[in-house]
Amino acid sequence: MYRTVRDPELAMTVWTEAQKQAFSDSQFALQDKHYRSHYPGALFLVAEYEGERVGRLYLGTAPGPLRLMDIALMPAARGRGWGAALVHAVLERADREGRETLLFVEASNPAYGLYVREGFVPEAVEGVYVRMRRPASQVWSQGDVPKSQLPPENPSRLPG
């Protein structure tokens, strides 16, 4: 799966197929080692549909914001709503737990627009990546909302 994400970049090289695969394997191993050493407790999930692997989701769950570390989809699964479904699942968890969600994405990545539509706000540029954050949804039960923010008991007495 890692390789399929890198294929467009690798297509621009003059490397043999064996060289491309060796490079991809080494880069995946380095990424995996980095994620596992820097994000203890992270979830490394595989998305499947009808028994076939369609993607992966890496989610940092340590205290603080949820970290959307990586989403990758197989080529046949791209552009079909799978990425949005994975993002929605992460945001539902974040909202249930009252946590912000943090991610890094290249500005040229097609997913950038999805993240903006889902409420992520760009915070800073770090190298080739844009750091984006989405606040936790403020869903309150009636007992948690200050009385001044509740709707009036008599709707005919709306202000204005």
XYZ file of N, CA and C in Angstrom:
480
model
N 0.825 -1.181 0.000
C 0.000 0.000 0.000
C 0.881 1.260 0.000
N 1.935 1.250 0.792
C 2.841 2.408 0.823
C 3.347 2.707 -0.584
N 3.704 1.679 -1.296
C 4.270 1.847 -2.639
C 3.280 2.540 -3.572
N 2.008 2.198 -3.494
C 1.039 2.774 -4.429
C 0.931 4.287 -4.279
N 1.163 4.780 -3.074
C 1.113 6.227 -2.846
C 2.326 6.899 -3.472
N 3.447 6.201 -3.496
C 4.698 6.765 -4.012
C 4.923 6.513 -5.502
N 4.085 5.700 -6.126
C 4.283 5.370 -7.541
C 4.398 6.590 -8.458
N 3.590 7.641 -8.290
C 3.761 8.796 -9.183
C 5.153 9.425 -9.090
N 5.707 9.488 -7.890
C 7.054 10.040 -7.717
C 8.099 9.092 -8.323
N 7.918 7.810 -8.070
C 8.879 6.823 -8.563
C 8.845 6.718 -10.093
N 7.721 7.025 -10.699
C 7.609 6.964 -12.164
C 8.525 7.977 -12.840
N 8.922 9.025 -12.119
C 9.786 10.059 -12.694
C 11.270 9.681 -12.632
N 11.567 8.567 -11.987
C 12.971 8.159 -11.876
C 13.347 7.242 -13.041
N 14.638 7.018 -13.204
C 15.129 6.085 -14.219
C 15.491 4.738 -13.586
N 15.046 4.532 -12.356
C 15.370 3.315 -11.638
C 14.680 2.101 -12.253
N 15.304 0.959 -12.038
C 14.668 -0.299 -12.419
C 13.538 -0.579 -11.432
N 12.686 -1.524 -11.783
C 11.597 -1.914 -10.881
C 12.160 -2.411 -9.552
N 13.249 -3.168 -9.606
C 13.861 -3.675 -8.375
C 14.366 -2.527 -7.502
N 14.957 -1.502 -8.117
C 15.438 -0.344 -7.350
C 14.266 0.422 -6.737
N 13.198 0.591 -7.487
C 12.013 1.285 -6.966
C 11.435 0.534 -5.776
N 11.353 -0.791 -5.898
C 10.793 -1.578 -4.808
C 11.695 -1.533 -3.579
N 13.003 -1.629 -3.780
C 13.936 -1.571 -2.646
C 13.843 -0.220 -1.941
N 13.777 0.861 -2.721
C 13.650 2.199 -2.138
C 12.344 2.316 -1.357
N 11.253 1.871 -1.962
C 9.948 1.938 -1.314
C 9.933 1.127 -0.024
N 10.491 -0.062 -0.063
C 10.548 -0.906 1.139
C 11.350 -0.232 2.246
N 12.482 0.382 1.896
C 13.313 1.028 2.919
C 12.612 2.264 3.488
N 11.930 3.022 2.638
C 11.216 4.202 3.121
C 10.056 3.814 4.035
N 9.340 2.749 3.676
C 8.262 2.279 4.535
C 8.808 1.843 5.888
N 9.908 1.114 5.888
C 10.498 0.644 7.145
C 10.907 1.818 8.025
N 11.492 2.850 7.422
C 11.874 4.043 8.188
C 10.649 4.770 8.739
N 9.608 4.913 7.913
C 8.385 5.571 8.367
C 7.755 4.791 9.512
N 7.667 3.480 9.363
C 7.068 2.640 10.382
C 7.835 2.743 11.699
N 9.154 2.701 11.625
C 9.988 2.823 12.828
C 9.768 4.178 13.503
N 9.700 5.233 12.700
C 9.484 6.576 13.245
C 8.126 6.663 13.955
N 7.075 6.223 13.275
C 5.737 6.296 13.871
C 5.662 5.492 15.164
N 6.206 4.297 15.157
C 6.099 3.440 16.342
C 6.936 3.965 17.511
N 8.047 4.643 17.216
C 8.874 5.161 18.307
C 8.389 6.520 18.820
N 7.755 7.317 17.973
C 7.325 8.659 18.381
C 5.859 8.756 18.781
N 5.066 7.749 18.480
C 3.636 7.780 18.778
C 3.203 6.507 19.490
N 3.643 6.342 20.750
C 3.242 5.139 21.488
C 1.718 5.081 21.612
N 1.195 3.898 21.476
C -0.254 3.714 21.587
C -1.012 4.047 20.313
N -0.298 4.406 19.254
C -0.981 4.724 17.997
C -1.688 3.488 17.455
N -2.748 3.744 16.710
C -3.478 2.669 16.045
C -3.031 2.605 14.591
N -2.689 1.424 14.130
C -2.278 1.192 12.751
C -3.345 0.285 12.138
N -4.315 0.892 11.489
C -5.512 0.188 11.042
C -5.510 -0.036 9.530
N -6.108 -1.132 9.115
C -6.282 -1.440 7.704
C -7.771 -1.375 7.403
N -8.132 -0.645 6.351
C -9.525 -0.573 5.912
C -9.759 -1.650 4.871
N -10.827 -2.403 5.058
C -11.166 -3.463 4.123
C -12.596 -3.291 3.635
N -12.830 -3.740 2.424
C -14.169 -3.760 1.860
C -14.342 -5.098 1.156
N -15.358 -5.841 1.584
C -15.637 -7.163 1.025
C -14.388 -8.038 1.000
N -13.620 -7.988 2.100
C -12.445 -8.833 2.249
C -11.192 -8.343 1.549
N -11.270 -7.222 0.853
C -10.109 -6.674 0.145
C -9.592 -5.446 0.883
N -8.283 -5.326 0.964
C -7.685 -4.138 1.571
C -7.862 -2.950 0.637
N -8.472 -1.876 1.166
C -8.674 -0.676 0.345
C -7.869 0.506 0.859
N -7.384 0.426 2.087
C -6.624 1.552 2.612
C -6.092 1.286 3.998
N -5.469 2.332 4.528
C -4.954 2.253 5.893
C -5.170 3.599 6.567
N -5.221 3.535 7.892
C -5.387 4.728 8.717
C -4.471 4.577 9.916
N -3.604 5.560 10.115
C -2.747 5.587 11.301
C -3.231 6.749 12.163
N -3.532 6.447 13.428
C -4.121 7.436 14.319
C -3.369 7.469 15.643
N -2.815 8.633 15.981
C -2.164 8.832 17.266
C -3.217 9.134 18.322
N -3.203 8.356 19.393
C -4.256 8.461 20.409
C -3.741 8.913 21.770
N -2.482 9.347 21.838
C -1.924 9.804 23.120
C -2.724 11.012 23.613
N -2.610 11.353 24.892
C -3.314 12.531 25.398
C -3.027 13.779 24.553
N -3.989 14.677 24.520
C -3.904 15.859 23.661
C -4.741 15.622 22.425
N -4.438 16.336 21.365
C -5.258 16.145 20.165
C -5.057 14.761 19.558
N -6.121 14.235 18.939
C -5.944 13.042 18.122
C -5.075 13.453 16.946
N -4.166 12.598 16.564
C -3.261 12.915 15.448
C -3.586 12.002 14.275
N -4.124 12.599 13.234
C -4.378 11.870 12.007
C -3.040 11.770 11.293
N -2.324 10.665 11.540
C -0.942 10.523 11.103
C -0.830 10.180 9.622
N -1.727 9.318 9.140
C -1.602 8.893 7.752
C -2.888 8.229 7.301
N -3.319 8.584 6.107
C -4.369 7.865 5.401
C -3.802 7.549 4.026
N -3.911 6.303 3.628
C -3.483 5.894 2.286
C -4.549 4.974 1.721
N -4.839 5.146 0.450
C -5.830 4.320 -0.221
C -5.219 3.649 -1.442
N -5.669 2.450 -1.707
C -5.264 1.752 -2.923
C -5.819 2.534 -4.118
N -5.142 2.499 -5.244
C -5.589 3.287 -6.399
C -7.057 3.076 -6.772
N -7.549 1.844 -6.745
C -8.937 1.578 -7.121
C -9.939 2.156 -6.127
N -9.488 2.471 -4.911
C -10.379 3.002 -3.881
C -10.383 4.524 -3.830
N -9.487 5.148 -4.553
C -9.382 6.611 -4.507
C -10.524 7.270 -5.273
N -10.969 8.417 -4.748
C -12.022 9.170 -5.407
C -13.401 8.555 -5.260
N -13.572 7.646 -4.316
C -14.855 6.957 -4.136
C -15.458 7.209 -2.764
N -14.874 8.151 -2.000
C -15.433 8.479 -0.692
C -14.833 7.733 0.481
N -13.890 6.830 0.214
C -13.288 6.074 1.315
C -12.471 6.980 2.231
N -11.718 7.902 1.657
C -10.928 8.819 2.485
C -11.820 9.663 3.369
N -12.896 10.189 2.799
C -13.836 10.992 3.590
C -14.451 10.153 4.707
N -14.767 8.900 4.416
C -15.344 8.035 5.447
C -14.359 7.805 6.588
N -13.089 7.617 6.258
C -12.086 7.430 7.311
C -11.917 8.702 8.132
N -11.888 9.856 7.469
C -11.779 11.136 8.190
C -12.992 11.320 9.102
N -14.180 11.016 8.603
C -15.391 11.160 9.427
C -15.324 10.271 10.664
N -14.817 9.052 10.506
C -14.706 8.153 11.656
C -13.768 8.740 12.710
N -12.660 9.318 12.270
C -11.718 9.942 13.207
C -12.385 11.134 13.898
N -13.085 11.970 13.135
C -13.713 13.161 13.718
C -14.849 12.801 14.664
N -15.568 11.732 14.375
C -16.603 11.272 15.302
C -15.973 10.866 16.628
N -14.866 10.172 16.562
C -14.171 9.786 17.803
C -13.686 11.030 18.542
N -13.081 11.954 17.814
C -12.585 13.182 18.440
C -13.719 13.932 19.130
N -14.854 14.037 18.466
C -15.990 14.749 19.055
C -16.538 14.028 20.279
N -16.642 12.703 20.216
C -17.099 11.933 21.377
C -16.185 12.159 22.578
N -14.872 12.257 22.300
C -13.895 12.409 23.374
C -13.609 13.867 23.702
N -14.217 14.802 22.968
C -13.989 16.231 23.214
C -12.561 16.652 22.908
N -11.981 16.094 21.845
C -10.572 16.350 21.526
C -10.439 17.033 20.162
N -9.419 17.854 20.056
C -9.050 18.414 18.764
C -8.435 17.311 17.913
N -8.346 17.583 16.608
C -7.672 16.665 15.698
C -6.585 17.438 14.963
N -5.406 16.856 14.874
C -4.239 17.494 14.269
C -3.736 16.623 13.135
N -3.294 17.259 12.035
C -2.701 16.520 10.929
C -1.702 17.401 10.199
N -0.888 16.765 9.385
C 0.054 17.438 8.492
C -0.234 16.933 7.087
N -0.295 17.839 6.116
C -0.597 17.457 4.746
C 0.134 18.390 3.793
N 0.541 17.874 2.655
C 1.113 18.736 1.628
C -0.021 19.554 1.019
N 0.228 20.830 0.780
C -0.809 21.706 0.228
C -1.298 21.227 -1.131
N -0.450 20.518 -1.871
C -0.832 20.026 -3.197
C -1.606 18.711 -3.144
N -1.748 18.118 -1.972
C -2.448 16.851 -1.831
C -3.947 17.078 -2.072
N -4.582 16.270 -2.908
C -6.024 16.438 -3.136
C -6.855 16.374 -1.851
N -6.356 15.709 -0.821
C -7.091 15.615 0.446
C -7.144 16.945 1.185
N -6.293 17.892 0.826
C -6.269 19.189 1.503
C -7.668 19.825 1.496
N -8.326 19.801 0.362
C -9.675 20.372 0.261
C -10.671 19.652 1.152
N -10.553 18.332 1.241
C -11.416 17.564 2.134
C -11.233 18.025 3.571
N -9.979 18.190 3.976
C -9.715 18.600 5.356
C -10.306 19.981 5.639
N -10.191 20.898 4.702
C -10.773 22.229 4.882
C -12.294 22.110 5.017
N -12.922 21.322 4.144
C -14.381 21.138 4.209
C -14.817 20.522 5.531
N -13.958 19.732 6.140
C -14.292 19.077 7.406
C -13.946 19.932 8.621
N -13.535 21.173 8.397
C -13.323 22.091 9.509
C -11.897 22.241 9.984
N -10.942 21.635 9.290
C -9.538 21.813 9.660
C -9.084 23.199 9.224
N -8.293 23.829 10.067
C -7.792 25.174 9.796
C -6.264 25.111 9.687
N -5.691 25.663 8.618
C -4.227 25.692 8.519
C -3.644 26.547 9.639
N -2.588 26.042 10.276
C -1.933 26.773 11.363
C -0.549 27.267 10.981
N 0.198 26.432 10.296
C 1.581 26.778 9.980
C 2.077 25.889 8.854
N 3.131 26.351 8.192
C 3.807 25.546 7.188
C 5.105 25.056 7.816
N 5.310 23.759 7.756
C 6.511 23.148 8.307
C 7.151 22.318 7.199
N 8.161 22.886 6.555
C 8.771 22.218 5.410
C 7.768 22.178 4.266
N 7.505 20.988 3.739
C 6.542 20.851 2.643
C 5.129 20.608 3.152
N 4.964 20.544 4.473
C 3.672 20.201 5.057
C 2.974 21.413 5.669
N 1.650 21.371 5.617
C 0.817 22.348 6.299
C 0.265 21.652 7.538
N 0.489 22.251 8.695
C -0.102 21.728 9.933
C -1.521 22.273 10.019
N -2.484 21.368 10.204
C -3.890 21.760 10.283
C -4.496 21.195 11.565
N -5.448 21.940 12.096
C -6.096 21.535 13.344
C -7.599 21.738 13.206
N -8.338 20.818 13.770
C -9.797 20.947 13.835
C -10.196 20.880 15.297
N -10.909 21.903 15.767
C -11.340 21.863 17.169
C -12.386 20.774 17.375
N -12.519 20.359 18.621
C -13.565 19.398 18.952
C -14.909 20.068 18.744
N -15.877 19.306 18.293
C -17.230 19.834 18.124
C -17.794 20.148 19.495
N -18.506 21.240 19.575
C -19.094 21.619 20.861
C -20.549 21.167 20.900
N -20.709 19.888 21.134
C -22.037 19.316 21.258
C -22.313 19.169 22.742
N -23.336 19.867 23.203
C -23.649 19.853 24.625
C -25.013 19.238 24.858
N -25.158 18.645 26.016
C -26.513 18.277 26.432
C -27.117 19.533 27.045
N -28.438 19.575 27.165
C -29.096 20.790 27.648
C -28.583 21.198 29.016
N -28.236 20.226 29.861
C -27.744 20.555 31.193
C -26.382 21.230 31.186
N -25.612 21.092 30.102
C -24.280 21.672 30.020
C -24.263 23.074 29.425
N -25.347 23.478 28.782
C -25.376 24.745 28.066
C -25.829 25.852 29.012
N -25.104 26.973 29.036
C -25.570 28.091 29.860
C -26.975 28.504 29.427
N -27.816 28.877 30.400
C -29.196 29.241 30.110
C -29.303 30.318 29.041
N -28.349 31.245 29.006
C -28.399 32.322 28.020
C -28.266 31.808 26.592
N -27.748 30.572 26.409
C -27.573 30.026 25.073
C -28.666 29.034 24.685
N -29.618 28.769 25.599
C -30.718 27.877 25.283
C -31.771 28.619 24.461
N -32.503 27.898 23.613
C -33.593 28.570 22.894
C -34.677 28.984 23.872
N -35.421 30.028 23.552
C -36.472 30.471 24.474
C -37.546 29.402 24.611
N -38.146 29.349 25.822
C -39.196 28.361 26.043
C -40.425 28.683 25.218
N -40.657 29.965 24.949
C -41.804 30.376 24.150
C -41.271 30.941 22.836
N -41.303 30.152 21.753
C -40.719 30.609 20.496
C -41.322 31.892 19.954
N -42.543 32.219 20.363
C -43.152 33.452 19.856
C -42.494 34.690 20.458
N -41.649 34.493 21.469
C -40.998 35.620 22.131
C -39.543 35.718 21.719
N -39.231 35.362 20.462
C -37.854 35.485 19.969
C -37.455 36.953 19.935
N -36.205 37.243 20.255
C -35.760 38.632 20.181
C -35.786 39.129 18.737
N -36.022 40.452 18.588
C -35.950 41.104 17.277
C -37.245 40.986 16.603
